[in-house]
Amino acid sequence: MENKEELTALPAHGPMLTRKDFVSDQMVRWCPGCGDFAILATVQKLLPSLGIPREKYVFVSGIGCSSRFPYYMNTYGFHSIHGRAPTLATGLKCARPDLQVWVITGDGDGLSIGGNHLIHALRKNVDLKILLFNNRIYGLTKGQLSPTSEFGKKTKSTPYGSTDQPINPIALALASEATFVGRVIDTDLARFAQVLERAAKHKGSALIEIFQNCIVFNDGAWNEVSDKATRDENNVDLIHGQPLIFGKNRDKGIRLNGFKPEVVTFAPGQPPKDLLVHDETSAPLAYMLAHMERPDFPTPQGVFRSVQRPALHELIDGQIAQARKASGAEPDLQALLRGSETWTVAA
Amino acid sequence: MSDTQTQSAKAAPRRPQPAQEVESVTIRFAGDSGDGIQLTGMQFTTSTALAGNDLSTLPDYPAEIRAPVGTLPGVSGYQIHFSSREVLTPGDAPDVLVAMNPAALKANIKDLKKGGILIVNTDAFTAANLTKVQYAKSPLEDGSLSDFRVISVELSRMTGNALAGLALTKVQVERCKNFFALGMMYWLYDRPMEATLNWIEKKFKKTALLVEANQKALHAGNAYAETAEIFGAHYSVRKAPIAPGVYRNITGNEATALGMIAASQKSGLDLWLGTYPITPASDILHELCKHKEFGVKTFQAEDEIAAIGSAIGASFAGHLAATSTSGPGVALKSEAIGLAVMTELPLVIIDVQRGGPSTGLPTKTEQADLLQAMYGRNGECPVPILAPATPAECFSMAYEASRLAIKYMTPVFLLSDGYLANGSEPWLIPDADKLAAFEFPTLPEADKYKPYLRDERTLARPWAAPGLSGYEHRLGGLEKQDVTGNVSYDPDNHERMVRLRAAKVNKIAQDIPATQILGAKKGKVLVIGWGSTYGAITAAARNAQARGQSVSSIHLRHLNPLPPDLGDIISQFEHVLIPEMNMGQLLKIIRAKFAINAVGLNKIKGQPFKIAEVETGIDALAGGGRN
């Protein structure tokens, strides 16, 4: 299923590292039971397997609970200002293409105050691995409405209920022409590790929306899809080239009725032939999947879209190489200072 | 004053007429923004530089790209002052005004000197064009221009005649008329035309017909001025006694861009410019993006914040990073500037000031961002500030800003302004080998490395870019523990760090050269200037000195920290006068720092000071006054 070009982007193997090499000496200060712990552990577990030297990783974050993440990684890191992580990460990656740059953000940081930056980092295909921790609430400021909070939601800042339509992060990423868009649940460790690895190996912007549970201010926001008892019925796995089948007994599927998806039920093991088959390269399909929401549909999990497009740093470096080729000689500062029209004043 | 055209007795017209010598001339070209006025002015500038005069220019263009044709908002102007002596300003009042239409006349006639030459394109003085600017009657006919030597030229018709026989559309012919006018001016001031002829050839190389048309128009204008004897006389301006060397003409924005490239080359660091288009700073981007062969990476970000964010990221990555903007952009970048202060990363913030507040006067000049640069952030957030005094000096100050940013690991403000940015002057091209060397903060061995372990000389912390094994560390906007750089909320540590950041910026004083005093070291009035007011202040101080006034002037390039010798200099004078294009921002700083009753001279018109205005200010303090 892996795209061949994606795998070639990997640098050569460095010395063998372990998870512990990526654990910093700082005490992790998230609330006990926070979904962030699972995300941190999953990332720390993945990195040694990628064969990239530790000093080549940079974790950049904005502001929010999730944005403390870089302090807990024993790599280079930058805990920046609210919403602006993609901007720093863009400068960092384009200045130094040899680095692997991760952006850690949340629904408030990435979709509200930093929404503009997220859009543009994605459309420019900056080679960033963006983990968007979505807990549908402002945690660090203690419980206000977030841009992904449900319409009508009562929070500390909306005692009469939210008046705002929530943002759909996947649809936003797709509309921004992101080249890799995935979704996982913080507690679904196996799938999380898979999608995370694919994102890490993707060349270009990779955004993963992570359903993350805020145990203090929005506990159970994702129960419907994360709870063991209901998750098989309420999620559908996106597997490239495979039909969309879900349910504890794998007896339900998605098919198209005209332009609209619908749920069909069938006898286990006997799926109808017209079930929708996932294709990570199809933009219309990805849009449709992004809009399949509870309660009418199972929530799609996995990789919505994965396509190849030159990353921004490649294009920038390409233009520099082209300019150097066109100018022929080594760049000459003195010639630049002289410019094209000069005159000489004699002594 | 010396900055005037001194015209000798009128010679009887004859052919070929010998040129009469004059010392200094100021010419203003004015017309619709679509008339090619800036282009005409720049061509005249190049030819004047090649003729060996000293010069200074001031473009004055509207905020609208193409305001309705023939209206006052659409008037674009370009002023050049050239002389056989040193030129410090673009000239107070023009000796010659070229008005391409009634709007250009109406907008500029009040500035023309009495007895000055007024060249008008009579073809544009139609009833419709006169109505557009509320001229009830043509000023060419109502006697209102009797103070001037009016030269009426049917510019459109004459250009049409000159180009008859070429397969051109009416619009194409009309577009050549600025070269006809330029040709006339070349004759009037005895300028060589080769540079412009070559320029036309290059510019229109894809269309031979347009090369022919524009060159023909230029020649025709030149011949017309000579043979029609419309001027009665023509003039020459001798070469100025300029320091020997190779020169070019350069605008402030070009010089800033080249200064950044030079800094990149000399520091060995690739240059990153994160920016967002904004008047009058965009030309810095336009210039830098042309020079990718130097490894320059220019990034047009989605907004001002992303622009500086990308630069901070590139700085963390070990690049020489800059962001260029104007006042409104600085306001948007404030939080990120604070981040650069907290993380102590080198960064050059170029603020090409314009009239404010808010959107203000985008194309007009002002110096009203000084206090924004000093204080416009949350918390105790000191940032060094440098300000070039002339367009060419933007080169050396951009270079110095880069050098200090790296040496002291700090963001540095470069306060240019619209006047410097678009104004131009001859530049003695520096020897690249002789530019100051860059100093980097010491990077200890990995086992001794701490992100905030400071260099004793500079208090700079080490700069360990990602990719260095053993130096992995985390930066951020939360308060840093001294030495380790870990997050710290400790009260004593916070106060220590606030004081350390301030002390580090103050250390830069050791890099500031001794202040040059124009005039005596002791006296009645000391004029203190900064930024683009240099020319007017210097010329005014010299004039006042020549009249016997006890006045000296100094010009500050370093506004934070201030030069360490400033207090001693000030103490030798009875009065301190601070001319600024704002309400008195340096004035507040000087009063606060030295507890003296300095006096402000403030102009907030979006236009630079005139020499006479500063002289009046000097006389008010020095007493006496002019006769």
Short mmCIF file of N, CA and C in Angstrom, two decimals, chain A residues 153-236:
data_model
loop_
_atom_site.label_atom_id
_atom_site.label_comp_id
_atom_site.label_asym_id
_atom_site.label_seq_id
_atom_site.Cartn_x
_atom_site.Cartn_y
_atom_site.Cartn_z
N LYS A 153 -22.93 23.37 22.05
CA LYS A 153 -22.16 22.88 23.20
C LYS A 153 -22.08 23.92 24.31
N LYS A 154 -22.36 23.47 25.53
CA LYS A 154 -22.22 24.38 26.67
C LYS A 154 -20.82 24.27 27.23
N THR A 155 -20.14 25.39 27.26
CA THR A 155 -18.79 25.43 27.83
C THR A 155 -18.73 26.63 28.76
N LYS A 156 -17.56 26.84 29.36
CA LYS A 156 -17.41 27.95 30.28
C LYS A 156 -17.69 29.30 29.59
N SER A 157 -17.39 29.37 28.29
CA SER A 157 -17.61 30.62 27.56
C SER A 157 -18.92 30.62 26.78
N THR A 158 -19.64 29.50 26.80
CA THR A 158 -20.93 29.42 26.09
C THR A 158 -21.97 28.76 26.99
N PRO A 159 -22.33 29.42 28.09
CA PRO A 159 -23.28 28.80 29.02
C PRO A 159 -24.64 28.54 28.37
N TYR A 160 -24.98 29.28 27.31
CA TYR A 160 -26.26 29.07 26.63
C TYR A 160 -26.10 28.18 25.40
N GLY A 161 -24.92 27.65 25.24
CA GLY A 161 -24.69 26.78 24.10
C GLY A 161 -23.95 27.50 22.99
N SER A 162 -23.12 26.76 22.25
CA SER A 162 -22.35 27.35 21.16
C SER A 162 -23.26 27.74 20.01
N THR A 163 -22.99 28.88 19.43
CA THR A 163 -23.75 29.35 18.26
C THR A 163 -23.01 29.05 16.96
N ASP A 164 -21.86 28.37 17.07
CA ASP A 164 -20.96 28.26 15.92
C ASP A 164 -20.93 26.86 15.32
N GLN A 165 -20.96 26.84 14.00
CA GLN A 165 -20.76 25.59 13.27
C GLN A 165 -19.30 25.16 13.45
N PRO A 166 -19.05 23.93 13.87
CA PRO A 166 -17.65 23.53 14.04
C PRO A 166 -16.92 23.36 12.71
N ILE A 167 -15.61 23.54 12.76
CA ILE A 167 -14.74 23.28 11.59
C ILE A 167 -14.52 21.78 11.49
N ASN A 168 -14.50 21.30 10.26
CA ASN A 168 -14.15 19.91 10.00
C ASN A 168 -12.67 19.91 9.57
N PRO A 169 -11.77 19.48 10.45
CA PRO A 169 -10.33 19.62 10.15
C PRO A 169 -9.90 18.86 8.90
N ILE A 170 -10.49 17.71 8.68
CA ILE A 170 -10.09 16.92 7.50
C ILE A 170 -10.51 17.66 6.23
N ALA A 171 -11.74 18.16 6.22
CA ALA A 171 -12.22 18.88 5.04
C ALA A 171 -11.38 20.13 4.80
N LEU A 172 -11.01 20.79 5.90
CA LEU A 172 -10.17 21.99 5.77
C LEU A 172 -8.81 21.64 5.15
N ALA A 173 -8.23 20.56 5.63
CA ALA A 173 -6.92 20.14 5.10
C ALA A 173 -7.02 19.77 3.63
N LEU A 174 -8.09 19.09 3.28
CA LEU A 174 -8.26 18.70 1.87
C LEU A 174 -8.46 19.94 1.00
N ALA A 175 -9.27 20.87 1.50
CA ALA A 175 -9.50 22.09 0.73
C ALA A 175 -8.21 22.90 0.58
N SER A 176 -7.29 22.69 1.51
CA SER A 176 -6.00 23.38 1.44
C SER A 176 -5.00 22.62 0.58
N GLU A 177 -5.46 21.59 -0.09
CA GLU A 177 -4.62 20.80 -0.99
C GLU A 177 -3.48 20.08 -0.26
N ALA A 178 -3.76 19.64 0.97
CA ALA A 178 -2.76 18.86 1.69
C ALA A 178 -2.50 17.57 0.93
N THR A 179 -1.25 17.11 0.95
CA THR A 179 -0.92 15.90 0.18
C THR A 179 -1.05 14.62 1.01
N PHE A 180 -1.12 14.79 2.34
CA PHE A 180 -1.35 13.61 3.19
C PHE A 180 -2.27 14.02 4.33
N VAL A 181 -3.41 13.34 4.41
CA VAL A 181 -4.39 13.68 5.44
C VAL A 181 -4.87 12.39 6.10
N GLY A 182 -4.68 12.34 7.42
CA GLY A 182 -5.09 11.13 8.14
C GLY A 182 -5.83 11.47 9.41
N ARG A 183 -6.48 10.45 9.98
CA ARG A 183 -7.18 10.65 11.25
C ARG A 183 -7.00 9.39 12.10
N VAL A 184 -6.74 9.60 13.37
CA VAL A 184 -6.62 8.47 14.30
C VAL A 184 -7.23 8.86 15.64
N ILE A 185 -7.43 7.82 16.48
CA ILE A 185 -7.91 8.05 17.85
C ILE A 185 -6.73 7.80 18.79
N ASP A 186 -6.55 8.69 19.79
CA ASP A 186 -5.36 8.61 20.65
C ASP A 186 -5.16 7.23 21.28
N THR A 187 -6.27 6.54 21.57
CA THR A 187 -6.14 5.26 22.27
C THR A 187 -6.04 4.07 21.33
N ASP A 188 -6.23 4.32 20.05
CA ASP A 188 -6.17 3.23 19.06
C ASP A 188 -4.72 3.08 18.61
N LEU A 189 -3.91 2.51 19.50
CA LEU A 189 -2.46 2.60 19.33
C LEU A 189 -1.95 1.94 18.06
N ALA A 190 -2.53 0.82 17.69
CA ALA A 190 -2.01 0.09 16.53
C ALA A 190 -2.17 0.93 15.26
N ARG A 191 -3.38 1.45 15.05
CA ARG A 191 -3.60 2.23 13.84
C ARG A 191 -2.83 3.56 13.90
N PHE A 192 -2.79 4.12 15.08
CA PHE A 192 -2.05 5.37 15.26
C PHE A 192 -0.60 5.18 14.81
N ALA A 193 0.02 4.11 15.26
CA ALA A 193 1.43 3.87 14.91
C ALA A 193 1.60 3.73 13.40
N GLN A 194 0.62 3.05 12.78
CA GLN A 194 0.71 2.85 11.32
C GLN A 194 0.62 4.18 10.57
N VAL A 195 -0.40 4.94 10.90
CA VAL A 195 -0.63 6.20 10.19
C VAL A 195 0.53 7.17 10.47
N LEU A 196 1.00 7.17 11.71
CA LEU A 196 2.10 8.04 12.09
C LEU A 196 3.35 7.71 11.27
N GLU A 197 3.60 6.44 11.09
CA GLU A 197 4.79 6.03 10.33
C GLU A 197 4.66 6.48 8.88
N ARG A 198 3.48 6.33 8.34
CA ARG A 198 3.28 6.76 6.95
C ARG A 198 3.44 8.27 6.82
N ALA A 199 2.93 8.99 7.79
CA ALA A 199 3.08 10.45 7.75
C ALA A 199 4.55 10.83 7.83
N ALA A 200 5.28 10.15 8.71
CA ALA A 200 6.70 10.46 8.89
C ALA A 200 7.46 10.24 7.59
N LYS A 201 7.03 9.27 6.83
CA LYS A 201 7.75 8.93 5.60
C LYS A 201 7.22 9.69 4.38
N HIS A 202 6.15 10.42 4.57
CA HIS A 202 5.58 11.17 3.46
C HIS A 202 6.43 12.39 3.18
N LYS A 203 6.66 12.67 1.90
CA LYS A 203 7.42 13.86 1.53
C LYS A 203 6.42 14.97 1.18
N GLY A 204 6.35 15.98 2.03
CA GLY A 204 5.35 17.03 1.86
C GLY A 204 4.57 17.19 3.15
N SER A 205 3.56 18.03 3.11
CA SER A 205 2.76 18.26 4.32
C SER A 205 1.93 17.03 4.66
N ALA A 206 2.07 16.57 5.88
CA ALA A 206 1.24 15.46 6.35
C ALA A 206 0.50 15.91 7.58
N LEU A 207 -0.81 15.89 7.51
CA LEU A 207 -1.60 16.30 8.67
C LEU A 207 -2.35 15.09 9.22
N ILE A 208 -2.21 14.88 10.51
CA ILE A 208 -3.00 13.83 11.17
C ILE A 208 -3.87 14.50 12.23
N GLU A 209 -5.17 14.32 12.08
CA GLU A 209 -6.08 14.75 13.14
C GLU A 209 -6.14 13.62 14.15
N ILE A 210 -5.84 13.96 15.39
CA ILE A 210 -5.88 12.94 16.44
C ILE A 210 -7.04 13.26 17.37
N PHE A 211 -7.99 12.34 17.45
CA PHE A 211 -9.07 12.49 18.42
C PHE A 211 -8.45 12.28 19.80
N GLN A 212 -8.38 13.34 20.57
CA GLN A 212 -7.65 13.28 21.84
C GLN A 212 -8.60 13.65 22.95
N ASN A 213 -8.54 12.90 24.02
CA ASN A 213 -9.49 13.11 25.11
C ASN A 213 -8.92 14.05 26.17
N CYS A 214 -9.67 15.15 26.43
CA CYS A 214 -9.30 16.03 27.54
C CYS A 214 -10.09 15.56 28.75
N ILE A 215 -9.38 14.95 29.68
CA ILE A 215 -10.06 14.28 30.79
C ILE A 215 -10.68 15.27 31.77
N VAL A 216 -10.20 16.50 31.77
CA VAL A 216 -10.68 17.47 32.74
C VAL A 216 -11.83 18.32 32.20
N PHE A 217 -11.69 18.83 30.98
CA PHE A 217 -12.66 19.80 30.50
C PHE A 217 -13.65 19.28 29.45
N ASN A 218 -13.36 18.09 28.89
CA ASN A 218 -14.27 17.59 27.86
C ASN A 218 -14.20 16.07 27.81
N ASP A 219 -14.23 15.47 29.00
CA ASP A 219 -14.02 14.02 29.09
C ASP A 219 -15.10 13.29 28.31
N GLY A 220 -14.68 12.32 27.54
CA GLY A 220 -15.63 11.48 26.81
C GLY A 220 -16.10 12.06 25.50
N ALA A 221 -15.43 13.12 25.02
CA ALA A 221 -15.86 13.77 23.78
C ALA A 221 -15.88 12.79 22.62
N TRP A 222 -15.00 11.81 22.66
CA TRP A 222 -14.90 10.87 21.53
C TRP A 222 -15.35 9.46 21.92
N ASN A 223 -16.05 9.33 23.05
CA ASN A 223 -16.41 7.99 23.55
C ASN A 223 -17.07 7.12 22.50
N GLU A 224 -17.94 7.74 21.74
CA GLU A 224 -18.71 6.99 20.75
C GLU A 224 -17.80 6.20 19.80
N VAL A 225 -16.67 6.82 19.45
CA VAL A 225 -15.78 6.16 18.50
C VAL A 225 -14.58 5.50 19.17
N SER A 226 -14.31 5.87 20.44
CA SER A 226 -13.12 5.30 21.08
C SER A 226 -13.44 4.19 22.06
N ASP A 227 -14.68 4.15 22.52
CA ASP A 227 -15.05 3.15 23.51
C ASP A 227 -15.03 1.74 22.89
N LYS A 228 -14.44 0.81 23.63
CA LYS A 228 -14.32 -0.56 23.11
C LYS A 228 -15.65 -1.13 22.68
N ALA A 229 -16.69 -0.83 23.45
CA ALA A 229 -18.00 -1.45 23.21
C ALA A 229 -18.62 -0.97 21.90
N THR A 230 -18.32 0.26 21.51
CA THR A 230 -19.02 0.82 20.34
C THR A 230 -18.12 1.12 19.16
N ARG A 231 -16.82 1.09 19.36
CA ARG A 231 -15.93 1.63 18.31
C ARG A 231 -16.02 0.87 16.99
N ASP A 232 -16.23 -0.44 17.04
CA ASP A 232 -16.27 -1.19 15.77
C ASP A 232 -17.48 -0.81 14.94
N GLU A 233 -18.56 -0.46 15.62
CA GLU A 233 -19.78 -0.09 14.91
C GLU A 233 -19.72 1.35 14.40
N ASN A 234 -18.93 2.16 15.09
CA ASN A 234 -18.98 3.60 14.80
C ASN A 234 -17.80 4.14 14.00
N ASN A 235 -16.86 3.27 13.67
CA ASN A 235 -15.73 3.70 12.85
C ASN A 235 -15.67 2.85 11.60
N VAL A 236 -15.09 3.41 10.56
CA VAL A 236 -14.79 2.59 9.39
C VAL A 236 -13.33 2.84 9.01
#
